[in-house]
mmCIF file of C-alpha atoms in Angstrom:
data_model
loop_
_atom_site.group_PDB
_atom_site.id
_atom_site.type_symbol
_atom_site.label_atom_id
_atom_site.label_comp_id
_atom_site.label_asym_id
_atom_site.label_seq_id
_atom_site.Cartn_x
_atom_site.Cartn_y
_atom_site.Cartn_z
ATOM 1 C CA UNK A 1 -37.472 4.398 -54.066
ATOM 2 C CA UNK A 2 -36.335 3.480 -57.820
ATOM 3 C CA UNK A 3 -33.571 1.062 -57.354
ATOM 4 C CA UNK A 4 -32.330 0.456 -60.457
ATOM 5 C CA UNK A 5 -33.663 1.740 -63.586
ATOM 6 C CA UNK A 6 -33.369 0.878 -67.194
ATOM 7 C CA UNK A 7 -33.681 2.006 -71.076
ATOM 8 C CA UNK A 8 -35.229 0.909 -72.519
ATOM 9 C CA UNK A 9 -37.479 -2.038 -71.573
ATOM 10 C CA UNK A 10 -37.656 -3.956 -74.637
ATOM 11 C CA UNK A 11 -35.723 -3.274 -78.619
ATOM 12 C CA UNK A 12 -35.017 -4.897 -81.661
ATOM 13 C CA UNK A 13 -31.501 -4.135 -83.650
ATOM 14 C CA UNK A 14 -30.446 -5.326 -87.105
ATOM 15 C CA UNK A 15 -27.452 -6.810 -86.919
ATOM 16 C CA UNK A 16 -24.476 -4.720 -87.387
ATOM 17 C CA UNK A 17 -25.910 -1.735 -85.583
ATOM 18 C CA UNK A 18 -25.187 -0.112 -82.458
ATOM 19 C CA UNK A 19 -26.963 0.972 -79.484
ATOM 20 C CA UNK A 20 -26.341 1.424 -76.098
ATOM 21 C CA UNK A 21 -28.823 0.513 -72.674
ATOM 22 C CA UNK A 22 -29.316 2.908 -69.399
ATOM 23 C CA UNK A 23 -28.739 1.435 -66.291
ATOM 24 C CA UNK A 24 -29.362 4.320 -63.483
ATOM 25 C CA UNK A 25 -29.037 3.402 -59.507
ATOM 26 C CA UNK A 26 -30.488 5.763 -57.055
ATOM 27 C CA UNK A 27 -29.397 3.949 -53.805
ATOM 28 C CA UNK A 28 -25.141 5.124 -54.308
ATOM 29 C CA UNK A 29 -24.212 1.632 -54.479
ATOM 30 C CA UNK A 30 -20.655 1.619 -55.382
ATOM 31 C CA UNK A 31 -21.219 -1.545 -57.395
ATOM 32 C CA UNK A 32 -22.885 -2.469 -60.803
ATOM 33 C CA UNK A 33 -22.814 -5.157 -62.845
ATOM 34 C CA UNK A 34 -24.258 -5.813 -66.048
ATOM 35 C CA UNK A 35 -25.059 -9.652 -66.377
ATOM 36 C CA UNK A 36 -26.974 -11.499 -69.804
ATOM 37 C CA UNK A 37 -29.920 -14.359 -68.706
ATOM 38 C CA UNK A 38 -30.235 -16.321 -71.707
ATOM 39 C CA UNK A 39 -33.147 -20.076 -71.728
ATOM 40 C CA UNK A 40 -31.245 -23.230 -69.734
ATOM 41 C CA UNK A 41 -27.973 -20.643 -68.360
ATOM 42 C CA UNK A 42 -27.562 -18.710 -65.174
ATOM 43 C CA UNK A 43 -26.850 -15.371 -65.118
ATOM 44 C CA UNK A 44 -23.943 -14.287 -66.895
ATOM 45 C CA UNK A 45 -22.140 -11.803 -65.641
ATOM 46 C CA UNK A 46 -20.317 -9.793 -68.631
ATOM 47 C CA UNK A 47 -18.736 -6.375 -67.163
ATOM 48 C CA UNK A 48 -18.831 -4.742 -63.476
ATOM 49 C CA UNK A 49 -17.142 -1.542 -61.791
ATOM 50 C CA UNK A 50 -16.091 -1.379 -58.558
ATOM 51 C CA UNK A 51 -17.054 2.360 -58.994
ATOM 52 C CA UNK A 52 -16.645 5.703 -60.693
ATOM 53 C CA UNK A 53 -14.206 5.972 -63.637
ATOM 54 C CA UNK A 54 -14.031 2.502 -63.239
ATOM 55 C CA UNK A 55 -14.903 -0.987 -65.264
ATOM 56 C CA UNK A 56 -13.771 -4.209 -65.843
ATOM 57 C CA UNK A 57 -14.159 -7.986 -67.790
ATOM 58 C CA UNK A 58 -16.983 -10.408 -66.277
ATOM 59 C CA UNK A 59 -17.000 -13.758 -67.552
ATOM 60 C CA UNK A 60 -18.901 -12.963 -71.267
ATOM 61 C CA UNK A 61 -17.244 -9.754 -72.363
ATOM 62 C CA UNK A 62 -16.619 -9.901 -76.081
ATOM 63 C CA UNK A 63 -18.744 -7.810 -78.078
ATOM 64 C CA UNK A 64 -19.623 -5.228 -75.170
ATOM 65 C CA UNK A 65 -18.449 -2.235 -74.100
ATOM 66 C CA UNK A 66 -19.313 -0.453 -70.683
ATOM 67 C CA UNK A 67 -19.059 2.806 -68.748
ATOM 68 C CA UNK A 68 -19.498 4.421 -65.841
ATOM 69 C CA UNK A 69 -18.472 8.275 -65.750
ATOM 70 C CA UNK A 70 -21.551 8.862 -63.052
ATOM 71 C CA UNK A 71 -21.358 6.736 -60.019
ATOM 72 C CA UNK A 72 -25.208 6.361 -60.954
ATOM 73 C CA UNK A 73 -25.219 5.107 -63.687
ATOM 74 C CA UNK A 74 -23.893 2.446 -65.853
ATOM 75 C CA UNK A 75 -23.856 1.949 -69.286
ATOM 76 C CA UNK A 76 -23.316 -1.165 -71.551
ATOM 77 C CA UNK A 77 -22.558 -0.511 -75.379
ATOM 78 C CA UNK A 78 -22.772 -3.054 -77.860
ATOM 79 C CA UNK A 79 -21.006 -1.746 -81.187
ATOM 80 C CA UNK A 80 -21.947 -4.123 -83.706
ATOM 81 C CA UNK A 81 -24.957 -6.384 -82.252
ATOM 82 C CA UNK A 82 -24.848 -10.087 -83.823
ATOM 83 C CA UNK A 83 -27.559 -12.954 -83.400
ATOM 84 C CA UNK A 84 -26.076 -13.831 -80.638
ATOM 85 C CA UNK A 85 -26.688 -11.034 -78.787
ATOM 86 C CA UNK A 86 -30.313 -11.532 -78.363
ATOM 87 C CA UNK A 87 -30.804 -11.944 -74.298
ATOM 88 C CA UNK A 88 -32.518 -10.458 -71.524
ATOM 89 C CA UNK A 89 -29.839 -7.709 -69.599
ATOM 90 C CA UNK A 90 -30.035 -7.196 -66.150
ATOM 91 C CA UNK A 91 -28.017 -4.410 -64.777
ATOM 92 C CA UNK A 92 -27.112 -5.206 -60.473
ATOM 93 C CA UNK A 93 -25.548 -2.804 -58.103
ATOM 94 C CA UNK A 94 -24.768 -3.548 -54.850
ATOM 95 C CA UNK A 95 -22.953 -1.602 -51.977
ATOM 96 C CA UNK A 96 -19.916 -4.284 -50.628
ATOM 97 C CA UNK A 97 -19.793 -6.050 -53.341
ATOM 98 C CA UNK A 98 -20.523 -10.230 -54.356
ATOM 99 C CA UNK A 99 -20.550 -10.542 -51.005
ATOM 100 C CA UNK A 100 -23.764 -8.788 -49.658
ATOM 101 C CA UNK A 101 -26.774 -9.029 -52.231
ATOM 102 C CA UNK A 102 -26.949 -7.194 -55.529
ATOM 103 C CA UNK A 103 -30.139 -4.946 -56.189
ATOM 104 C CA UNK A 104 -31.387 -6.128 -59.922
ATOM 105 C CA UNK A 105 -33.402 -3.428 -62.170
ATOM 106 C CA UNK A 106 -36.460 -5.217 -64.293
ATOM 107 C CA UNK A 107 -34.526 -5.970 -66.836
ATOM 108 C CA UNK A 108 -33.859 -5.554 -71.434
ATOM 109 C CA UNK A 109 -34.919 -7.893 -73.490
ATOM 110 C CA UNK A 110 -32.730 -6.954 -76.473
ATOM 111 C CA UNK A 111 -33.034 -8.954 -80.056
ATOM 112 C CA UNK A 112 -31.175 -8.847 -83.265
ATOM 113 C CA UNK A 113 -32.306 -9.873 -86.462
ATOM 114 C CA UNK B 1 -14.749 -25.980 -62.584
ATOM 115 C CA UNK B 2 -17.436 -23.774 -60.250
ATOM 116 C CA UNK B 3 -20.566 -25.040 -61.127
ATOM 117 C CA UNK B 4 -24.261 -24.911 -59.322
ATOM 118 C CA UNK B 5 -26.767 -27.546 -59.872
ATOM 119 C CA UNK B 6 -30.608 -26.418 -58.813
ATOM 120 C CA UNK B 7 -33.334 -29.569 -59.317
ATOM 121 C CA UNK B 8 -35.492 -29.744 -59.766
ATOM 122 C CA UNK B 9 -36.045 -27.813 -62.527
ATOM 123 C CA UNK B 10 -39.749 -26.989 -62.121
ATOM 124 C CA UNK B 11 -41.878 -28.007 -59.201
ATOM 125 C CA UNK B 12 -45.272 -28.123 -59.068
ATOM 126 C CA UNK B 13 -47.625 -27.753 -55.877
ATOM 127 C CA UNK B 14 -50.659 -27.332 -54.460
ATOM 128 C CA UNK B 15 -51.235 -24.236 -52.157
ATOM 129 C CA UNK B 16 -50.184 -25.927 -48.229
ATOM 130 C CA UNK B 17 -47.777 -28.342 -50.058
ATOM 131 C CA UNK B 18 -44.628 -28.211 -48.163
ATOM 132 C CA UNK B 19 -41.246 -29.402 -50.052
ATOM 133 C CA UNK B 20 -37.864 -28.211 -50.689
ATOM 134 C CA UNK B 21 -35.753 -26.959 -53.319
ATOM 135 C CA UNK B 22 -32.376 -28.306 -53.670
ATOM 136 C CA UNK B 23 -28.726 -26.021 -54.904
ATOM 137 C CA UNK B 24 -25.899 -28.065 -55.210
ATOM 138 C CA UNK B 25 -22.699 -26.531 -56.005
ATOM 139 C CA UNK B 26 -18.948 -27.394 -56.353
ATOM 140 C CA UNK B 27 -16.598 -24.669 -55.500
ATOM 141 C CA UNK B 28 -12.903 -24.252 -54.170
ATOM 142 C CA UNK B 29 -13.913 -22.468 -51.652
ATOM 143 C CA UNK B 30 -17.367 -20.767 -50.660
ATOM 144 C CA UNK B 31 -17.150 -16.985 -49.857
ATOM 145 C CA UNK B 32 -20.740 -16.784 -49.917
ATOM 146 C CA UNK B 33 -24.481 -18.412 -51.329
ATOM 147 C CA UNK B 34 -27.032 -16.559 -52.044
ATOM 148 C CA UNK B 35 -30.921 -16.966 -52.858
ATOM 149 C CA UNK B 36 -32.782 -15.295 -55.377
ATOM 150 C CA UNK B 37 -36.512 -14.627 -55.999
ATOM 151 C CA UNK B 38 -37.623 -14.320 -60.145
ATOM 152 C CA UNK B 39 -40.920 -12.827 -61.954
ATOM 153 C CA UNK B 40 -41.357 -13.367 -64.730
ATOM 154 C CA UNK B 41 -40.387 -10.538 -66.581
ATOM 155 C CA UNK B 42 -38.806 -8.786 -63.500
ATOM 156 C CA UNK B 43 -35.248 -8.900 -62.425
ATOM 157 C CA UNK B 44 -34.653 -11.524 -59.405
ATOM 158 C CA UNK B 45 -34.981 -9.945 -56.241
ATOM 159 C CA UNK B 46 -32.860 -10.820 -53.439
ATOM 160 C CA UNK B 47 -33.865 -13.116 -50.520
ATOM 161 C CA UNK B 48 -31.050 -14.687 -48.785
ATOM 162 C CA UNK B 49 -27.175 -14.838 -48.081
ATOM 163 C CA UNK B 50 -25.637 -17.843 -46.294
ATOM 164 C CA UNK B 51 -22.342 -17.796 -45.814
ATOM 165 C CA UNK B 52 -21.164 -20.804 -43.508
ATOM 166 C CA UNK B 53 -22.061 -24.758 -43.434
ATOM 167 C CA UNK B 54 -25.027 -24.898 -40.771
ATOM 168 C CA UNK B 55 -26.495 -22.037 -41.775
ATOM 169 C CA UNK B 56 -29.678 -21.380 -41.591
ATOM 170 C CA UNK B 57 -31.631 -18.139 -42.602
ATOM 171 C CA UNK B 58 -35.801 -17.675 -42.539
ATOM 172 C CA UNK B 59 -37.889 -15.464 -44.448
ATOM 173 C CA UNK B 60 -42.553 -15.829 -43.994
ATOM 174 C CA UNK B 61 -42.762 -19.323 -45.348
ATOM 175 C CA UNK B 62 -39.586 -19.527 -46.381
ATOM 176 C CA UNK B 63 -36.336 -21.092 -45.148
ATOM 177 C CA UNK B 64 -32.440 -21.416 -46.507
ATOM 178 C CA UNK B 65 -29.917 -24.288 -45.261
ATOM 179 C CA UNK B 66 -26.272 -24.326 -45.860
ATOM 180 C CA UNK B 67 -24.010 -27.294 -46.544
ATOM 181 C CA UNK B 68 -20.073 -27.809 -47.383
ATOM 182 C CA UNK B 69 -22.081 -29.078 -50.871
ATOM 183 C CA UNK B 70 -25.446 -27.851 -51.264
ATOM 184 C CA UNK B 71 -28.073 -25.739 -49.702
ATOM 185 C CA UNK B 72 -31.523 -26.521 -49.843
ATOM 186 C CA UNK B 73 -34.769 -23.854 -50.036
ATOM 187 C CA UNK B 74 -37.768 -25.240 -47.822
ATOM 188 C CA UNK B 75 -41.351 -23.897 -48.266
ATOM 189 C CA UNK B 76 -43.701 -24.459 -45.605
ATOM 190 C CA UNK B 77 -46.955 -24.614 -46.730
ATOM 191 C CA UNK B 78 -46.847 -21.738 -49.728
ATOM 192 C CA UNK B 79 -49.062 -19.785 -51.353
ATOM 193 C CA UNK B 80 -50.111 -19.489 -54.977
ATOM 194 C CA UNK B 81 -47.816 -15.879 -54.372
ATOM 195 C CA UNK B 82 -45.097 -17.943 -54.173
ATOM 196 C CA UNK B 83 -44.864 -19.495 -57.675
ATOM 197 C CA UNK B 84 -41.733 -17.747 -59.043
ATOM 198 C CA UNK B 85 -37.971 -18.774 -60.096
ATOM 199 C CA UNK B 86 -35.566 -19.587 -57.407
ATOM 200 C CA UNK B 87 -32.033 -19.134 -58.093
ATOM 201 C CA UNK B 88 -29.349 -19.967 -56.100
ATOM 202 C CA UNK B 89 -26.179 -18.457 -57.018
ATOM 203 C CA UNK B 90 -22.350 -19.069 -55.310
ATOM 204 C CA UNK B 91 -19.730 -16.418 -54.635
ATOM 205 C CA UNK B 92 -16.183 -19.264 -54.908
ATOM 206 C CA UNK B 93 -12.622 -17.803 -53.035
ATOM 207 C CA UNK B 94 -11.096 -18.891 -56.118
ATOM 208 C CA UNK B 95 -12.920 -16.207 -58.695
ATOM 209 C CA UNK B 96 -10.235 -12.856 -58.877
ATOM 210 C CA UNK B 97 -13.428 -10.458 -59.484
ATOM 211 C CA UNK B 98 -16.703 -9.719 -58.560
ATOM 212 C CA UNK B 99 -18.259 -12.912 -60.517
ATOM 213 C CA UNK B 100 -21.476 -14.937 -58.960
ATOM 214 C CA UNK B 101 -21.586 -18.210 -60.448
ATOM 215 C CA UNK B 102 -25.809 -18.875 -60.989
ATOM 216 C CA UNK B 103 -28.225 -21.651 -61.831
ATOM 217 C CA UNK B 104 -30.488 -22.299 -64.168
ATOM 218 C CA UNK B 105 -33.432 -21.661 -61.227
ATOM 219 C CA UNK B 106 -36.204 -23.886 -59.961
ATOM 220 C CA UNK B 107 -39.428 -22.500 -61.505
ATOM 221 C CA UNK B 108 -42.501 -22.848 -58.838
ATOM 222 C CA UNK B 109 -46.058 -23.011 -59.233
ATOM 223 C CA UNK B 110 -47.881 -22.957 -55.869
ATOM 224 C CA UNK B 111 -51.738 -24.076 -57.396
ATOM 225 C CA UNK B 112 -54.743 -23.222 -55.034
#
């Protein structure tokens, strides 16, 4: 049982480049989330989805876009990367939303130079 | 503003030395409080959810408790494999979307 899988695990981007982070879950969960984790700060919600075809903004959505074309996949895009987007990104899924446990991926460490 | 504060930031214990981690929260209303464990280089792993003051949950050497203003994660006779960062998060009632407010965590190191 793979759970939540994120690709890639590491990436270095130059300022202004674009990239897409892929999250895949095999638990048939409705809810999916993208968080970022920075030193000295708690995990912060970027975007989330409550089901296939839906997306919504979280706490820190600026500079990111997302898509959920298939229930099992949740993509996070950076159109024009900035050094402030250097962070560790975590995808998570849950069956019933934020009132229940979330299952997290292993994370993607992104460095923007 | 919803806020979660965890203390201490770091804790070093000897194997078998019991202690407690604290999570203080300020929210207008609480839908749930969560504890997660995070190992270096990995994503958080769910431990407990607590929904109301007075509630307690246990798992192996860990016991989580909840009051109206804080939660404790008690670690009894810890082992080196309990070394990790422990994260607390709250789900406030006053948010219009699926938002958890996370603390910055307590880094626990258990020495043999």
